Tab-separated table of C-alpha atoms in Angstrom:
chain	number	residue	atom	x	y	z
V	61	MET	CA	28.694	43.184	-0.301
V	62	ASP	CA	25.748	43.122	1.688
V	63	SER	CA	23.397	42.940	-1.203
V	64	ASP	CA	25.494	40.111	-2.742
V	65	PHE	CA	25.148	38.234	0.580
V	66	ARG	CA	21.431	38.671	0.592
V	67	THR	CA	21.058	37.482	-2.794
V	68	ARG	CA	23.110	34.376	-2.285
V	69	ARG	CA	21.209	33.511	0.750
V	70	GLY	CA	17.898	34.313	-1.053
V	71	LEU	CA	18.982	31.506	-3.572
V	72	ARG	CA	19.116	28.923	-0.787
V	73	GLY	CA	16.095	26.683	-0.409
V	74	PHE	CA	14.616	23.462	-1.501
V	75	SER	CA	15.438	22.210	-5.109
V	76	VAL	CA	12.562	21.232	-7.384
V	77	ASN	CA	13.850	17.474	-6.887
V	78	ARG	CA	13.050	17.565	-3.245
V	79	LEU	CA	9.624	18.932	-3.920
V	80	ILE	CA	8.568	16.121	-6.503
V	81	PRO	CA	7.996	13.320	-4.036
V	82	ASN	CA	5.889	15.521	-1.812
V	83	VAL	CA	3.830	16.903	-4.824
V	84	LEU	CA	3.042	13.070	-5.705
V	85	THR	CA	1.992	12.413	-2.237
V	86	LEU	CA	-0.289	15.725	-2.144
V	87	ALA	CA	-1.707	14.454	-5.478
V	88	ALA	CA	-2.676	11.070	-3.951
V	89	LEU	CA	-4.253	13.173	-1.001
V	90	CYS	CA	-6.269	15.066	-3.520
V	91	SER	CA	-7.637	11.863	-5.129
V	92	GLY	CA	-8.665	10.308	-1.779
V	93	LEU	CA	-10.599	13.583	-0.955
V	94	THR	CA	-11.981	13.399	-4.451
V	95	ALA	CA	-13.158	9.817	-4.017
V	96	ILE	CA	-15.097	10.963	-0.965
V	97	ARG	CA	-16.691	13.801	-3.079
V	98	PHE	CA	-17.833	11.152	-5.847
V	99	ALA	CA	-19.203	9.014	-3.038
V	100	LEU	CA	-21.278	11.907	-1.619
V	101	GLN	CA	-22.656	12.390	-5.139
V	102	GLY	CA	-23.535	8.624	-5.680
V	103	GLU	CA	-20.883	8.266	-8.381
V	104	PHE	CA	-19.257	5.100	-6.968
V	105	LYS	CA	-17.299	3.886	-10.021
V	106	LEU	CA	-15.616	7.397	-9.998
V	107	ALA	CA	-14.867	7.066	-6.336
V	108	VAL	CA	-13.088	3.652	-6.804
V	109	ILE	CA	-11.264	5.062	-9.704
V	110	ALA	CA	-9.994	8.022	-7.578
V	111	ILE	CA	-8.698	5.513	-4.838
V	112	ILE	CA	-7.050	3.642	-7.526
V	113	VAL	CA	-5.396	6.780	-8.742
V	114	ALA	CA	-4.283	7.624	-5.286
V	115	ALA	CA	-2.790	4.155	-4.821
V	116	ILE	CA	-0.718	4.722	-8.190
V	117	PHE	CA	0.564	8.214	-6.705
V	118	ASP	CA	1.339	6.577	-3.319
V	119	ALA	CA	3.530	3.730	-5.239
V	120	LEU	CA	5.434	6.381	-6.967
V	121	ASP	CA	6.253	8.934	-4.353
V	122	GLY	CA	8.459	6.711	-2.183
V	123	ARG	CA	10.218	5.325	-5.165
V	124	VAL	CA	10.842	8.830	-6.818
V	125	ALA	CA	12.092	10.114	-3.387
V	126	ARG	CA	14.695	7.201	-3.123
V	127	ARG	CA	15.693	7.353	-6.605
V	128	LEU	CA	16.490	11.118	-6.328
V	129	GLY	CA	17.917	10.722	-2.733
V	130	VAL	CA	15.598	13.146	-1.212
V	131	THR	CA	13.793	10.928	1.369
V	132	SER	CA	12.923	12.808	4.591
V	133	ARG	CA	11.084	12.658	7.869
V	134	PHE	CA	8.656	15.214	6.696
V	135	GLY	CA	7.843	13.183	3.559
V	136	ALA	CA	7.322	10.061	5.548
V	137	GLU	CA	4.951	11.802	8.005
V	138	LEU	CA	2.905	13.339	5.028
V	139	ASP	CA	2.789	9.935	3.251
V	140	SER	CA	1.339	8.438	6.368
V	141	LEU	CA	-1.342	11.061	6.711
V	142	SER	CA	-2.193	10.609	3.158
V	143	ASP	CA	-2.349	7.017	3.329
V	144	PHE	CA	-4.829	7.178	6.402
V	145	LEU	CA	-7.170	9.328	4.492
V	146	CYS	CA	-6.964	7.619	1.041
V	147	PHE	CA	-6.838	4.041	2.122
V	148	GLY	CA	-8.562	4.182	5.480
V	149	VAL	CA	-11.173	6.932	5.639
V	150	ALA	CA	-12.014	7.140	1.846
V	151	PRO	CA	-12.683	3.305	1.139
V	152	ALA	CA	-14.719	3.026	4.264
V	153	LEU	CA	-16.929	6.008	3.542
V	154	VAL	CA	-17.495	4.708	-0.055
V	155	LEU	CA	-18.534	1.604	1.064
V	156	TYR	CA	-20.671	2.903	3.890
V	157	LEU	CA	-22.561	5.267	1.528
V	158	ALA	CA	-22.690	2.523	-1.216
V	159	SER	CA	-24.004	-0.326	0.969
V	160	LEU	CA	-23.380	-0.360	4.732
V	161	LYS	CA	-25.693	2.569	5.489
V	162	GLU	CA	-28.355	0.081	4.964
V	163	GLY	CA	-27.363	-1.626	8.240
V	164	GLY	CA	-27.990	1.222	10.367
V	165	ALA	CA	-25.961	1.813	13.540
V	166	LEU	CA	-24.264	-1.599	12.969
V	167	GLY	CA	-23.274	-0.705	9.653
V	168	TRP	CA	-21.702	2.454	10.841
V	169	VAL	CA	-19.892	0.504	13.793
V	170	VAL	CA	-18.389	-1.844	10.972
V	171	THR	CA	-17.489	1.152	8.814
V	172	LEU	CA	-15.254	2.888	11.798
V	173	MET	CA	-13.407	-0.184	12.313
V	174	PHE	CA	-11.610	-0.103	8.888
V	175	PRO	CA	-10.106	3.511	9.399
V	176	ILE	CA	-9.251	2.489	12.947
V	177	CYS	CA	-7.404	-0.545	11.854
V	178	SER	CA	-5.732	1.644	9.094
V	179	ALA	CA	-4.438	4.089	11.592
V	180	LEU	CA	-3.278	1.354	14.168
V	181	ARG	CA	-1.302	-0.152	11.350
V	182	LEU	CA	0.179	3.016	10.163
V	183	ALA	CA	1.260	4.075	13.908
V	184	ARG	CA	2.792	0.671	14.088
V	185	PHE	CA	4.696	1.229	10.840
V	186	ASN	CA	6.016	4.680	11.929
V	187	THR	CA	7.133	3.520	15.313
V	188	GLY	CA	8.909	0.725	13.646
V	189	LEU	CA	11.022	3.344	11.656
V	190	LEU	CA	12.278	4.725	15.115
V	191	VAL	CA	13.781	1.382	16.458
V	192	ASP	CA	17.517	1.726	16.852
V	193	ALA	CA	18.431	-1.917	16.313
V	194	PRO	CA	18.862	-2.718	12.553
V	195	PHE	CA	16.733	-5.365	11.004
V	196	PRO	CA	18.268	-8.185	8.793
V	197	ALA	CA	18.496	-7.017	5.173
V	198	TRP	CA	16.168	-9.785	4.037
V	199	THR	CA	13.129	-8.265	6.163
V	200	GLY	CA	12.910	-5.433	3.669
V	201	SER	CA	11.196	-7.872	1.262
V	202	TYR	CA	8.188	-8.204	3.695
V	203	PHE	CA	5.567	-6.006	5.240
V	204	THR	CA	4.025	-6.635	8.623
V	205	GLY	CA	0.384	-7.141	7.693
V	206	VAL	CA	-1.382	-6.161	4.594
V	207	PRO	CA	-0.006	-2.474	3.514
V	208	ALA	CA	-2.719	0.125	3.592
V	209	PRO	CA	-3.174	0.709	-0.065
V	210	ALA	CA	-3.643	-3.127	-0.986
V	211	GLY	CA	-6.037	-3.108	2.111
V	212	ALA	CA	-8.083	-0.589	0.488
V	213	LEU	CA	-8.415	-2.497	-2.858
V	214	LEU	CA	-9.131	-5.533	-1.240
V	215	ALA	CA	-11.952	-4.022	0.760
V	216	LEU	CA	-13.496	-2.633	-2.424
V	217	ILE	CA	-13.713	-6.020	-4.151
V	218	PRO	CA	-17.342	-6.448	-3.592
V	219	LEU	CA	-18.211	-3.219	-4.645
V	220	MET	CA	-16.113	-3.544	-7.934
V	221	VAL	CA	-17.616	-6.946	-8.630
V	222	SER	CA	-21.135	-5.442	-8.437
V	223	PHE	CA	-20.232	-2.984	-11.062
V	224	GLU	CA	-20.422	-5.946	-13.539
V	225	GLY	CA	-23.992	-6.471	-12.767
V	226	VAL	CA	-23.670	-8.821	-9.762
V	227	VAL	CA	-25.804	-7.668	-7.121
V	228	TRP	CA	-25.113	-9.861	-4.130
V	229	PRO	CA	-21.407	-8.864	-3.372
V	230	ARG	CA	-22.941	-5.579	-2.641
V	231	HIS	CA	-25.096	-6.665	0.136
V	232	ALA	CA	-24.193	-5.184	3.456
V	233	LEU	CA	-23.325	-8.501	5.226
V	234	VAL	CA	-20.843	-9.181	2.450
V	235	VAL	CA	-19.332	-5.831	2.502
V	236	GLY	CA	-19.310	-5.530	6.271
V	237	ALA	CA	-17.750	-9.042	6.720
V	238	THR	CA	-15.092	-7.995	3.898
V	239	LEU	CA	-14.236	-4.877	5.870
V	240	LEU	CA	-13.464	-6.690	9.071
V	241	VAL	CA	-11.405	-9.508	7.453
V	242	VAL	CA	-9.319	-6.990	5.635
V	243	GLY	CA	-9.110	-4.747	8.632
V	244	GLY	CA	-7.877	-7.754	10.526
V	245	LEU	CA	-5.219	-8.509	8.034
V	246	MET	CA	-3.972	-4.937	8.187
V	247	VAL	CA	-3.391	-5.080	11.977
V	248	SER	CA	-2.202	-8.572	11.873
V	249	ARG	CA	1.448	-9.804	12.317
V	250	LEU	CA	1.554	-11.802	9.093
V	251	PRO	CA	4.360	-11.182	6.813
V	252	THR	CA	3.329	-10.239	3.309
V	253	PHE	CA	5.425	-9.680	0.300
V	254	SER	CA	6.454	-5.932	-0.357
V	255	PHE	CA	7.520	-6.743	-3.964
V	256	LYS	CA	10.078	-3.719	-3.748
V	257	LYS	CA	13.239	-5.896	-3.516
V	258	GLY	CA	12.015	-9.170	-5.301
V	259	ARG	CA	14.236	-10.493	-8.153
V	260	VAL	CA	13.036	-12.318	-11.126
V	261	PRO	CA	15.315	-15.142	-12.323
V	262	ARG	CA	16.778	-14.619	-15.668
V	263	HIS	CA	14.908	-17.649	-17.073
V	264	LEU	CA	11.546	-16.513	-16.003
V	265	VAL	CA	11.943	-12.848	-17.360
V	266	LEU	CA	10.109	-13.625	-20.486
V	267	PRO	CA	7.455	-15.467	-18.926
V	268	SER	CA	6.973	-12.721	-16.449
V	269	LEU	CA	6.662	-10.209	-19.331
V	270	LEU	CA	3.981	-12.289	-20.897
V	271	GLY	CA	2.050	-12.896	-17.819
V	272	ALA	CA	2.248	-9.154	-16.914
V	273	ALA	CA	0.878	-8.388	-20.525
V	274	LEU	CA	-2.013	-11.013	-19.967
V	275	VAL	CA	-2.810	-9.244	-16.662
V	276	MET	CA	-2.923	-5.828	-18.407
V	277	GLY	CA	-5.175	-7.287	-21.336
V	278	VAL	CA	-7.584	-8.694	-18.599
V	279	VAL	CA	-7.733	-5.413	-16.732
V	280	VAL	CA	-8.232	-3.333	-19.819
V	281	SER	CA	-11.043	-5.414	-21.256
V	282	ALA	CA	-12.712	-6.146	-17.955
V	283	PRO	CA	-11.409	-3.667	-15.390
V	284	TRP	CA	-13.614	-4.612	-12.421
V	285	ILE	CA	-13.111	-8.098	-12.838
V	286	GLY	CA	-9.408	-7.966	-13.561
V	287	LEU	CA	-8.763	-5.696	-10.422
V	288	SER	CA	-10.944	-8.083	-8.293
V	289	LEU	CA	-8.790	-11.125	-9.490
V	290	LEU	CA	-5.653	-9.422	-8.794
V	291	GLY	CA	-6.780	-8.690	-5.348
V	292	LEU	CA	-7.764	-12.344	-4.793
V	293	VAL	CA	-4.259	-13.512	-6.201
V	294	TYR	CA	-2.737	-11.145	-3.615
V	295	VAL	CA	-4.678	-12.798	-0.826
V	296	CYS	CA	-3.626	-16.297	-1.997
V	297	LEU	CA	0.018	-15.125	-1.924
V	298	ILE	CA	-0.170	-14.396	1.871
V	299	PRO	CA	0.265	-18.013	2.909
V	300	TYR	CA	3.299	-18.129	0.587
V	301	SER	CA	4.773	-15.115	1.955
V	302	TRP	CA	4.496	-16.504	5.491
V	303	ILE	CA	6.088	-19.765	4.545
V	304	ALA	CA	8.958	-17.839	2.786
V	305	TYR	CA	9.378	-15.631	5.610
V	306	GLN	CA	9.609	-18.564	8.083
V	307	ARG	CA	12.396	-20.182	5.978
V	308	GLN	CA	14.348	-16.958	5.927
V	309	ALA	CA	13.914	-16.486	9.534
V	310	SER	CA	15.136	-20.231	10.339
V	311	ARG	CA	18.232	-19.517	7.950
V	312	GLU	CA	18.869	-16.353	9.995
V	313	ARG	CA	18.743	-18.120	13.202
V	314	GLY	CA	21.041	-20.885	11.784
V	315	LEU	CA	23.518	-18.320	10.980
V	316	ALA	CA	23.286	-16.796	14.318
V	317	ASN	CA	24.043	-20.224	15.992
V	318	GLY	CA	27.079	-20.666	13.876
V	319	GLU	CA	25.661	-23.319	11.471
V	320	VAL	CA	27.180	-23.699	8.229
V	321	VAL	CA	24.650	-22.302	5.402
V	322	SER	CA	25.565	-22.522	1.786
V	323	LEU	CA	26.041	-19.176	0.153
V	324	ARG	CA	23.143	-19.827	-2.085
V	325	SER	CA	20.901	-20.344	0.785
V	326	ALA	CA	22.253	-17.410	2.699
V	327	ASP	CA	21.631	-14.847	-0.168
V	328	LEU	CA	18.953	-12.911	1.497
V	329	GLY	CA	16.681	-10.856	-0.251
V	330	SER	CA	11.770	0.895	2.073
V	331	THR	CA	10.359	1.334	4.652
V	332	ARG	CA	7.926	3.539	3.084
V	333	GLU	CA	4.631	1.871	2.147
């Protein structure tokens, strides 16, 4: 009887499904660390590729966790630590070694600002998860500020453009200004689209698929230019996200004040980055 009981207790533990999201997060963390290694060796293209791979793993881990129903506080904390290194420390060090070290002490100060902004953003994001008051459902379609993975890729745009033979974007002034602007966007209160709960109207499904195919064709044929253009398109969408957020907020205030809003107008659009 005792051995039976011990055997049953020994079978208890985490299922493989519960480990998969954390394995993906650790894969992202390894990619971020590998990006730093490549940068120290002067292999900046491989360093940028490693950060992109980390962003892909980061996009997968939260979605896999929600699909499997195995979200946890541990996973959220591990994801935040991974994000800080992969999308705060790693891109800043890559850009410092590639360009900003020519700026001396000032270049290092600018380099420090980016991971600091990343840490402040992630800390604000984590504390927002602890708020007891529920947020309206439609706010799930927006981030507060530019998320860390998108910020890292935006900061790397000058370096990616320089891979195509254009030298001036790699200048320390251009890279430093880009780091400061992107860092400011990360800690800003601007609402940005999260693209997690967006819906494509039925009549736009085919054009959307064609557009996605076009984007993939550009990225495959000219990856550095294609990724840079995607980043610029994302920046151009920020004003539209602010306008959309303000419209949703005004509708919410109208509902709270008892105003009559049509059902179509009131159709409102995870917490993990």
